[in-house]
Tab-separated table of C-alpha atoms in Angstrom:
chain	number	residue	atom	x	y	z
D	1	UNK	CA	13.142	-6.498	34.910
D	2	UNK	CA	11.221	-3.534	34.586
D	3	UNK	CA	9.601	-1.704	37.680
D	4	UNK	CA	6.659	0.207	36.054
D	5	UNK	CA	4.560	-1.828	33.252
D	6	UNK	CA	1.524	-2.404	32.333
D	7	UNK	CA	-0.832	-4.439	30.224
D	8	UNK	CA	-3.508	-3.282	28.012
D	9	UNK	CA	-6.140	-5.949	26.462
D	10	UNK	CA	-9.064	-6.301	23.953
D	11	UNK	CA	-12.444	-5.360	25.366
D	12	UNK	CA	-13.556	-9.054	25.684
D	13	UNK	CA	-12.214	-12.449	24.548
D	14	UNK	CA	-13.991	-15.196	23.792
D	15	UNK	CA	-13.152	-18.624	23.279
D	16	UNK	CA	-14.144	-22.391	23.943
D	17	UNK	CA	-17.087	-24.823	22.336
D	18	UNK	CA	-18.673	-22.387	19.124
D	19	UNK	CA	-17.218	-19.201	20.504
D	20	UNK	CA	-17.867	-18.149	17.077
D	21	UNK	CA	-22.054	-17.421	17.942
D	22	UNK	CA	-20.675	-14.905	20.118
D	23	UNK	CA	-19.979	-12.366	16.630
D	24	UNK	CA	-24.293	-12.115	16.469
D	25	UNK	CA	-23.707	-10.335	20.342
D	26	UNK	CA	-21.217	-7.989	19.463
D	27	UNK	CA	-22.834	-6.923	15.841
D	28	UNK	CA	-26.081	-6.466	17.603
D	29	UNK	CA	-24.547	-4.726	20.698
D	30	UNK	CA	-22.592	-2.261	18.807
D	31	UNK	CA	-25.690	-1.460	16.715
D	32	UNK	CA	-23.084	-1.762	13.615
D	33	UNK	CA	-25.277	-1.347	10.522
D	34	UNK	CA	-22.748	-2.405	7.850
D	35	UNK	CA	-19.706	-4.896	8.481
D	36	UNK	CA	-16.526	-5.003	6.579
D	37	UNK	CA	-15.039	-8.913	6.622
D	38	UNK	CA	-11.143	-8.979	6.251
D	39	UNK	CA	-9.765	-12.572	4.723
D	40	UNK	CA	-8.005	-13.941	2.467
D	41	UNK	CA	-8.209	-16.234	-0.696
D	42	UNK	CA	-6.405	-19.477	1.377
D	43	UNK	CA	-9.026	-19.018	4.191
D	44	UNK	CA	-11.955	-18.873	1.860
D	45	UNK	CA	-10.424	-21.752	0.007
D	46	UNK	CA	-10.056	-24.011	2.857
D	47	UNK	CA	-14.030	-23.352	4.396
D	48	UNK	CA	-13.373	-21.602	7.360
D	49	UNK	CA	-14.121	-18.539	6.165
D	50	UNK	CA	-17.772	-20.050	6.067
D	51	UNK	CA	-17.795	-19.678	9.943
D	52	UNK	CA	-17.548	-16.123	10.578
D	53	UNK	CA	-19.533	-15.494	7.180
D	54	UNK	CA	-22.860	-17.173	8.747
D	55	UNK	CA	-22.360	-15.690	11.819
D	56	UNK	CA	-22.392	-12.366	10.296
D	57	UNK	CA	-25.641	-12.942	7.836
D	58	UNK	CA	-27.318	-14.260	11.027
D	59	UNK	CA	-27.382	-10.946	12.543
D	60	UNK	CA	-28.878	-9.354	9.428
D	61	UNK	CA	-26.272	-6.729	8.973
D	62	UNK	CA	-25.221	-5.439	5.823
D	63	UNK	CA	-21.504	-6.890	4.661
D	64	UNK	CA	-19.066	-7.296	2.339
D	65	UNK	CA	-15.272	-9.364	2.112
D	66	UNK	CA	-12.269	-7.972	1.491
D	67	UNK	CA	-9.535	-10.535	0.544
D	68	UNK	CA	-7.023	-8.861	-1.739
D	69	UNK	CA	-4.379	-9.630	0.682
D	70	UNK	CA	-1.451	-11.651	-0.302
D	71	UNK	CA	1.058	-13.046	2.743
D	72	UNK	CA	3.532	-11.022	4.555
D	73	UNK	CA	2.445	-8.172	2.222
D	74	UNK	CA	4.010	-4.891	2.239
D	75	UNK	CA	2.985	-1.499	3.273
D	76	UNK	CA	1.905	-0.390	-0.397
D	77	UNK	CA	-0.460	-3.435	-0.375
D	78	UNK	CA	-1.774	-3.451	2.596
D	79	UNK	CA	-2.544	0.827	1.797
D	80	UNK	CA	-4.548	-0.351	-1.219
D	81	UNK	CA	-6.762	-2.393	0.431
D	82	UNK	CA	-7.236	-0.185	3.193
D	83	UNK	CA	-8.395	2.215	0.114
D	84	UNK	CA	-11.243	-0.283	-0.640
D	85	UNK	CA	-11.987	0.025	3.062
D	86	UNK	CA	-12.384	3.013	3.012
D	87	UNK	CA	-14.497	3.617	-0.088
D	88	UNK	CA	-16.879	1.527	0.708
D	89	UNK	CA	-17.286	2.576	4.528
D	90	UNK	CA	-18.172	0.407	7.500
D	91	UNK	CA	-18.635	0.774	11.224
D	92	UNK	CA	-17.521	-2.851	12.402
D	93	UNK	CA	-14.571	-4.892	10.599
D	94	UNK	CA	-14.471	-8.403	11.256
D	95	UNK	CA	-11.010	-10.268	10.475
D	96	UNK	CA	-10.528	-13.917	10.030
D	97	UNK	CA	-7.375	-15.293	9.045
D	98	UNK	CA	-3.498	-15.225	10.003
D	99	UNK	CA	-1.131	-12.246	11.522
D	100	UNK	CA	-1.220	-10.090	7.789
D	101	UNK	CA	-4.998	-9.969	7.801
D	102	UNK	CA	-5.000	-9.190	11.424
D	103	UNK	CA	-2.558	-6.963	11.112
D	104	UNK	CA	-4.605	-5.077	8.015
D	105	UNK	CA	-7.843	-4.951	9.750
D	106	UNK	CA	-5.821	-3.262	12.436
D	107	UNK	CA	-4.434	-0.636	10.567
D	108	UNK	CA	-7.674	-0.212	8.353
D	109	UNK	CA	-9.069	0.392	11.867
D	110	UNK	CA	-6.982	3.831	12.604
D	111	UNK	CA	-7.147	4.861	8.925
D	112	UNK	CA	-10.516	5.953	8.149
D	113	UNK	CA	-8.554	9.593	7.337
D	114	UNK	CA	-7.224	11.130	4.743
D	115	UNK	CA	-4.254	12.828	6.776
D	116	UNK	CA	-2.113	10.097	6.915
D	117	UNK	CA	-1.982	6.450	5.387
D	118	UNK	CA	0.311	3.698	6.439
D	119	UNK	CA	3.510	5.098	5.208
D	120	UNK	CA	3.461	7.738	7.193
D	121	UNK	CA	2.426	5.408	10.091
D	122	UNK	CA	5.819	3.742	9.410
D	123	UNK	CA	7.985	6.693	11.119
D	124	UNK	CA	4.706	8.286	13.203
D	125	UNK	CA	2.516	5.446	14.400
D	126	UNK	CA	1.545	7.210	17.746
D	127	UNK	CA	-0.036	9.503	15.030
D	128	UNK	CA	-3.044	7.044	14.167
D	129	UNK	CA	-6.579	6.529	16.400
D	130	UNK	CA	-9.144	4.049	16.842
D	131	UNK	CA	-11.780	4.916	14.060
D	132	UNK	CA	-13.619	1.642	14.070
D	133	UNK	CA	-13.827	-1.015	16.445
D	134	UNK	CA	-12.671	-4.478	14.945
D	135	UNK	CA	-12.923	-7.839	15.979
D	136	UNK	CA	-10.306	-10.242	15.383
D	137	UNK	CA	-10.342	-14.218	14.763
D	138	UNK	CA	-7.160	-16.269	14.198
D	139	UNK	CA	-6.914	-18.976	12.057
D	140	UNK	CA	-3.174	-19.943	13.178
D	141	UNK	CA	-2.154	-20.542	16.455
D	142	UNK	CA	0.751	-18.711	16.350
D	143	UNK	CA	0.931	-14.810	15.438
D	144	UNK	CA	-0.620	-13.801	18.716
D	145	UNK	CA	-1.598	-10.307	16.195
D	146	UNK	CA	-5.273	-10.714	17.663
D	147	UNK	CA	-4.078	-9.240	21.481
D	148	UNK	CA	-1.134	-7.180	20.220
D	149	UNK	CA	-0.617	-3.575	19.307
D	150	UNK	CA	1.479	-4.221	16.479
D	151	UNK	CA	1.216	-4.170	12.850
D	152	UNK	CA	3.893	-5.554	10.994
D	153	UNK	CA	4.359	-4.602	7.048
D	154	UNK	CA	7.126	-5.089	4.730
D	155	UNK	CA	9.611	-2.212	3.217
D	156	UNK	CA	10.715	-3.093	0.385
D	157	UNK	CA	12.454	-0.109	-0.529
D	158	UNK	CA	14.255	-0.687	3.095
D	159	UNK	CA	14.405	-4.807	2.828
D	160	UNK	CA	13.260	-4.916	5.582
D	161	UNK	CA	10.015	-5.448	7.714
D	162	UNK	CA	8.661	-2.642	10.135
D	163	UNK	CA	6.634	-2.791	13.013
D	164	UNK	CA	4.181	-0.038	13.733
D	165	UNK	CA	2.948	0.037	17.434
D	166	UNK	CA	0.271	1.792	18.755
D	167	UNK	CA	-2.159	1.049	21.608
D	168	UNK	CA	-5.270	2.075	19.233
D	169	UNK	CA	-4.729	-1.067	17.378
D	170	UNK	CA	-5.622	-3.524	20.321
D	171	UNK	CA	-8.848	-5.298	19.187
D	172	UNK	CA	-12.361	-4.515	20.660
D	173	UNK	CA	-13.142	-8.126	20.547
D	174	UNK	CA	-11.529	-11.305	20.179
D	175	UNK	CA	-12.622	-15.162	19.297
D	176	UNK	CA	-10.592	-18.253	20.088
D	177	UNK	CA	-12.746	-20.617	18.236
D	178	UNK	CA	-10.490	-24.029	17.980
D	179	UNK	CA	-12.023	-25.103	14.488
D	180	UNK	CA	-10.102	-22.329	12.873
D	181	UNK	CA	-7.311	-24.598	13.484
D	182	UNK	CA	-8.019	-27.987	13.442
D	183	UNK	CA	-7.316	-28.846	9.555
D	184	UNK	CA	-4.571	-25.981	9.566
D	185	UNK	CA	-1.729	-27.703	6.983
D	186	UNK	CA	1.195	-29.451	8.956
D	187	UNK	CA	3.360	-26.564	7.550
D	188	UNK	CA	1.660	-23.535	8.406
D	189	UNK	CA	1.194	-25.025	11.823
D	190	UNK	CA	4.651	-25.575	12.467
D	191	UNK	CA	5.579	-22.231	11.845
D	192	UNK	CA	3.279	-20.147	13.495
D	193	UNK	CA	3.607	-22.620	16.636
D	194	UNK	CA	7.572	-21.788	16.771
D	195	UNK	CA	6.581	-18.125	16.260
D	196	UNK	CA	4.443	-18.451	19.373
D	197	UNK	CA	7.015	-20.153	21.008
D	198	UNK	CA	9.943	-17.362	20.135
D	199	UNK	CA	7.174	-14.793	21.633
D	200	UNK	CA	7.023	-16.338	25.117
D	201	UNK	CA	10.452	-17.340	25.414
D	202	UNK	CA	12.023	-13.835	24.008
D	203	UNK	CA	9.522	-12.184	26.396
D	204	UNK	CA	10.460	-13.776	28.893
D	205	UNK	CA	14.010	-13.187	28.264
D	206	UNK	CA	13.353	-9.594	27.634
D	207	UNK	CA	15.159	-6.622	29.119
D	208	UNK	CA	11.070	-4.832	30.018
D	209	UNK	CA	10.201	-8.455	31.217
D	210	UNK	CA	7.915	-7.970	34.108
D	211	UNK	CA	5.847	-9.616	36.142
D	212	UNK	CA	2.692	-9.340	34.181
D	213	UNK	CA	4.681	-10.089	30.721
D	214	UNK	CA	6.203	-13.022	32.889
D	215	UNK	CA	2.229	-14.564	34.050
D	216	UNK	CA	1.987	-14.867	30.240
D	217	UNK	CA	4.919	-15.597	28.351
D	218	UNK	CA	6.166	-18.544	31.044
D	219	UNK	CA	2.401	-20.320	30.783
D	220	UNK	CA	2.552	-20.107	27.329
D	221	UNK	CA	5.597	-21.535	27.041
D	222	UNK	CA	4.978	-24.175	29.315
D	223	UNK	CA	1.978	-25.004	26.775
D	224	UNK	CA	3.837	-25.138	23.835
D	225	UNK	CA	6.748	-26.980	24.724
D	226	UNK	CA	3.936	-29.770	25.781
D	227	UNK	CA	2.007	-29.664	22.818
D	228	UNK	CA	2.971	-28.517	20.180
D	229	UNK	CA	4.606	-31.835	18.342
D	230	UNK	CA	0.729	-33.667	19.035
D	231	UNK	CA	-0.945	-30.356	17.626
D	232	UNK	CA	0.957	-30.219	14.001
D	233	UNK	CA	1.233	-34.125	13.755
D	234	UNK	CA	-1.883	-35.208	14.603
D	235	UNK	CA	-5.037	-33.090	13.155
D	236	UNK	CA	-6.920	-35.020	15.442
D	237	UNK	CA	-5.906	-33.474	18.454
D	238	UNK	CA	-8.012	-30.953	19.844
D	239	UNK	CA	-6.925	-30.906	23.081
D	240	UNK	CA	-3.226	-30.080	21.936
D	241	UNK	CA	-4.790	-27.377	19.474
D	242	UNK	CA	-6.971	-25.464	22.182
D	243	UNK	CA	-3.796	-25.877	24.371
D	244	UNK	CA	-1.489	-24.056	21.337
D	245	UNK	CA	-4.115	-21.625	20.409
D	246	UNK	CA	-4.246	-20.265	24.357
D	247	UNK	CA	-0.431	-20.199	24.299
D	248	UNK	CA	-0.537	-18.265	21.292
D	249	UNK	CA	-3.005	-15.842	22.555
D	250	UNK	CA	-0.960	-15.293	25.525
D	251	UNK	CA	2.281	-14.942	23.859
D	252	UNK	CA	0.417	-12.110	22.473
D	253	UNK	CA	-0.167	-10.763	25.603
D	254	UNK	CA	3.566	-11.055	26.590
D	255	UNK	CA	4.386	-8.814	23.859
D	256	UNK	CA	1.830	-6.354	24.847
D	257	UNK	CA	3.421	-6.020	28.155
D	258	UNK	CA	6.957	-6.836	27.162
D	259	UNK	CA	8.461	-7.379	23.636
D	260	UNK	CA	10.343	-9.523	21.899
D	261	UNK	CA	14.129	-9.383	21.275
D	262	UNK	CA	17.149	-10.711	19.408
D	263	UNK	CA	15.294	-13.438	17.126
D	264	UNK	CA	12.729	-11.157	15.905
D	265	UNK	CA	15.160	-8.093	15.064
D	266	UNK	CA	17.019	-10.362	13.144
D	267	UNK	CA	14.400	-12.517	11.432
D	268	UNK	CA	12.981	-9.191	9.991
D	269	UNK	CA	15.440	-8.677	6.828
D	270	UNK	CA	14.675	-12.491	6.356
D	271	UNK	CA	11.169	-11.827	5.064
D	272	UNK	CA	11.943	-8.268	3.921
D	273	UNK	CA	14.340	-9.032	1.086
D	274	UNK	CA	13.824	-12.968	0.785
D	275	UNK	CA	9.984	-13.376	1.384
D	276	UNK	CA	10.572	-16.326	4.444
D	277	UNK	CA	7.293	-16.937	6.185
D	278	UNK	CA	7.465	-15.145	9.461
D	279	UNK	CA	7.264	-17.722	11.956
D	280	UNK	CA	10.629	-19.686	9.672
D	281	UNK	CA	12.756	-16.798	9.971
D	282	UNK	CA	11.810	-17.074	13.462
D	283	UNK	CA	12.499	-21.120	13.782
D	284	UNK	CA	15.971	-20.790	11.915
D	285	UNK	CA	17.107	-17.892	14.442
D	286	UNK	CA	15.605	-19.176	17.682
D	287	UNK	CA	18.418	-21.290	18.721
D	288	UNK	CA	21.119	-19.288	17.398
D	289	UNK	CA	19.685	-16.188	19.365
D	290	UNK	CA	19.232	-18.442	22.435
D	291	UNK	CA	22.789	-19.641	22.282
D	292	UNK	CA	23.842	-16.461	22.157
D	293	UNK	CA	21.864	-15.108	24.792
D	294	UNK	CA	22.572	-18.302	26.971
D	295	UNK	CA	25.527	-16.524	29.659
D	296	UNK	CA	23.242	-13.808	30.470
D	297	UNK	CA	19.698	-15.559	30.493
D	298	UNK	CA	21.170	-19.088	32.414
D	299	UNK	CA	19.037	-18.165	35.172
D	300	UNK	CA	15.897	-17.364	33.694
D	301	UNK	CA	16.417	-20.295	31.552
D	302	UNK	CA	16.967	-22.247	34.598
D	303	UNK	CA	13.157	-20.877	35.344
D	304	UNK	CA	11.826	-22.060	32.334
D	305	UNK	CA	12.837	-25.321	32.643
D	306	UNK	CA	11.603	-25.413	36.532
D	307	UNK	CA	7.941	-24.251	35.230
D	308	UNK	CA	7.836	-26.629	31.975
D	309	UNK	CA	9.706	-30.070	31.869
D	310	UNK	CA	7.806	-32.497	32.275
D	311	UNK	CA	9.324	-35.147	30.827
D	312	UNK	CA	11.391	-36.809	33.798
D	313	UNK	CA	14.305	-35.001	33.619
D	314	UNK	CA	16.431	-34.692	36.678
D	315	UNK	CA	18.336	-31.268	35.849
D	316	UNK	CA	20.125	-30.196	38.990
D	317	UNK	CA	21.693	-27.061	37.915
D	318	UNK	CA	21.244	-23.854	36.132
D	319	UNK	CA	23.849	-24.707	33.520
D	320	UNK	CA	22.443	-28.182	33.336
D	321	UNK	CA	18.381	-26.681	33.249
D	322	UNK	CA	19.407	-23.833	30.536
D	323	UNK	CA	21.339	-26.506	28.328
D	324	UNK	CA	17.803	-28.145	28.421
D	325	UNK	CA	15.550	-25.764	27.464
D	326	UNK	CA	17.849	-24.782	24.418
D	327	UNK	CA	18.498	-28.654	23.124
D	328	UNK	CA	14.488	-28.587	23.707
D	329	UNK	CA	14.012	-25.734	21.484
D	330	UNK	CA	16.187	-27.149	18.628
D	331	UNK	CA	14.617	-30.539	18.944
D	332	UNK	CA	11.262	-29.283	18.591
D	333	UNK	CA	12.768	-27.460	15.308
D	334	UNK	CA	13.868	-30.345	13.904
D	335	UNK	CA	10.979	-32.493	14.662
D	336	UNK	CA	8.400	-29.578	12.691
D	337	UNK	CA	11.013	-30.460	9.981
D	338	UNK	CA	11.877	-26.294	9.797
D	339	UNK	CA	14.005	-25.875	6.872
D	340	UNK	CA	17.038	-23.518	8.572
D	341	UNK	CA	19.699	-22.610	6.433
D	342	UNK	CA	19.598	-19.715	4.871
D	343	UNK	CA	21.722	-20.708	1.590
D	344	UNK	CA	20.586	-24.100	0.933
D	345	UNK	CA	17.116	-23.945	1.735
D	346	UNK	CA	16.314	-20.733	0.648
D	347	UNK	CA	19.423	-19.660	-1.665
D	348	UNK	CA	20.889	-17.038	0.003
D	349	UNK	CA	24.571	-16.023	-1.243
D	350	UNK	CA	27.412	-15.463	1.196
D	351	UNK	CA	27.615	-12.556	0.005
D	352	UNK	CA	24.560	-11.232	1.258
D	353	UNK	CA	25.499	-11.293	4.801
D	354	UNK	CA	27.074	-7.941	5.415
D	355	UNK	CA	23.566	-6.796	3.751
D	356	UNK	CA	21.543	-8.464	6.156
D	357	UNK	CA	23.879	-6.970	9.336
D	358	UNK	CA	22.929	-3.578	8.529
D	359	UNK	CA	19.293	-4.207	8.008
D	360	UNK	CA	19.515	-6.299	11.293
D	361	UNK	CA	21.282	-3.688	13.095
D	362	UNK	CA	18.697	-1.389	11.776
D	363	UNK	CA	15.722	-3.167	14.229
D	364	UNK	CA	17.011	-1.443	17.408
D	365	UNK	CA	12.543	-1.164	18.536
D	366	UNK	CA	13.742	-4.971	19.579
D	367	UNK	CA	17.530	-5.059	19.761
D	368	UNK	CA	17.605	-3.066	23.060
D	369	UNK	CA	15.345	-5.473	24.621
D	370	UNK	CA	18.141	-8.484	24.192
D	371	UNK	CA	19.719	-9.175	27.501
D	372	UNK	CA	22.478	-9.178	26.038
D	373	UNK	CA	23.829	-6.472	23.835
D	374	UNK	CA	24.220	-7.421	19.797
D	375	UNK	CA	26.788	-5.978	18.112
D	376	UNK	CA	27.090	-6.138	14.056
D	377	UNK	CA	30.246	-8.531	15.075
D	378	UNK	CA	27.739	-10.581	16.830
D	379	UNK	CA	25.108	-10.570	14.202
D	380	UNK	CA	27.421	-11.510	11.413
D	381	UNK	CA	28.215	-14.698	13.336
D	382	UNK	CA	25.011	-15.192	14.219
D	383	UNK	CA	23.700	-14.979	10.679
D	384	UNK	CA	26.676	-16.640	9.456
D	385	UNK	CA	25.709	-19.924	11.599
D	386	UNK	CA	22.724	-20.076	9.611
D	387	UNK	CA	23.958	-19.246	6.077
């Protein structure tokens, strides 16, 4: 655990009944004259996009959507519309949607230059500043990309997906508004919830774990392990849904004062060369990881399942209590009906593996945060479990 941390946050967060009237406020406090709205075509489609939208026009600001933004895009993508950005100016962005537009509004925040773009951001992000302040609204509770510092874009020269970190990119503002979520397809739900879930439970398990990464990540997980089944099965459940987005949010926030480890580093090839949603890459490696992981973490394990089983259990031991949490982990898997092998769900040849070692090796930002040390012997029977 680490000694010296620290935890930096958004401006203001707000969330609860029609936390979206708060976006008036901040237009009108920030004097912003023109407002750039970050989306994309699924979020317009659906009608939640309508939300924000009014909110906006009701402050009688100038504004205009950008939504040219496919999922997990790549870098190259993600540049271009950052290029619209920027051509058509804008001193407030508002995002609404999922970690990719998050993450684009993020980066079209430090980019209003022509000195670097988001390429060069890939091997210098302490290079980029806060040019415009943003506000961010998820409609997933999952990413946790409206608290973090992170930007994640894929290479696909590399295979790979990157992370680019820097401080500047922590939103100004942030709205947990709970109908962003409530008609959110079975699906998507599942696999942004597991993604939340990896986030607090890698955090947690993290080698900078601390105790203000801890506050988070072990309330968080405490939430989803409690809810998460009622919020994706039932679109009636609010309560569930408020609890998942709040756990998302602060898995976010364990990131921001921890990081991730094992299951991210090696989910990251995953959607780099084979286009898997995010949060699935996550799902199929979270109990492979944890398994993995299990002799070193027993004891914070243990802690996890001390904070969050509620279900009558009458663990006595460590062993006993970390055996739980992981047969919890896969059952919730199985229950979101994850697809999690790698060949048959998503037609991956064997001999792809030793390819996806050495781009999995190549993640070491999150590889030296695993309690335990992964060697490429380790990840090719890892991966291999999975094929």
């Amino acid at each position: 655990m680490l000694t010296r941390y620290n935890l930096k946050m958004p401006r203001a967060v707000y969330g609860g009944e029609n936390a979206m009237e708060n976006i008036t406020g901040i237009i009108r406090s920030l004097g912003a004259r023109k407002v750039a709205m970050f989306t994309d075509p699924g979020i317009e489609k659906t009608g939640l996009f309508a939300l924000p939208e009014e909110a906006v026009k009701a402050s009688g600001v100038e504004y205009y959507v950008l939504d040219d933004l496919k999922p997990e895009p790549d870098y190259m993508t993600v540049q271009k519309l950052i290029d619209d950005f920027k051509a058509q100016g804008a001193d407030l962005i508002v995002a609404c949607g999922g970690g990719s537009v998050m993450d684009a509004a993020k980066l079209a925040s430090v980019l209003v230059t022509d000195e670097y773009g988001v390429k060069e951001l890939l091997d210098e992000p302490g290079r980029a500043k806060k040019c415009v302040p943003i506000v961010l609204i998820p409609t997933t509770a999952g990413t946790g990309a409206e608290v973090t510092p992170n930007a994640i874009v894929a290479v696909p020269e590399k295979e790979l997906k990157v992370g680019i970190v820097n401080d500047n990119m922590i939103a100004d503002y942030v709205i947990l508004d709970a109908r962003m979520i409530r008609n959110l397809p079975r699906k998507i739900a599942a696999a942004t919830g597991v993604d939340a879930l990896a986030h607090c439970i890698e955090c947690y398990t993290s080698n900078k774990a601390n105790p203000l990464s801890d506050t988070f990540a072990l309330h968080g997980l405490d939430l989803i392990l409690n809810n998460i089944e009622e919020a994706c099965d039932n679109p009636e459940a609010m309560d569930a849904k408020n609890a998942m987005q709040i756990a998302a949010f602060y898995g976010g926030l364990a990131i921001t004062a921890s990081g991730t480890t094992g299951v991210h580093a090696l989910s990251y090839p995953l959607g780099g060369k084979y286009h898997i949603a995010h949060g699935v890459s996550n799902a199929i490696l979270l109990v492979p990881v944890m398994k993995f992981n299990e002799p070193v973490c027993r004891k914070r394990f243990a802690e996890c399942y001390d904070r969050c089983a509620h279900d009558g259990s009458r663990c006595e031991t460590e062993e006993e209590k970390s055996a739980w949490i992981i047969s919890r982990l896969d059952e919730i898997v199985k229950h979101l009906e994850i697809p999690t092998s790698l060949s048959r769900d998503f037609g991956v040849p064997e001999e792809d593996l030793e390819g996806l070692v050495q781009a999995g090796m190549q993640v070491k930002r999150l590889l030296v945060n695993n309690m335990r040390e992964i060697t490429p012997d380790d990840a090719r029977r890892i991966y291999q479990s999975v094929l």
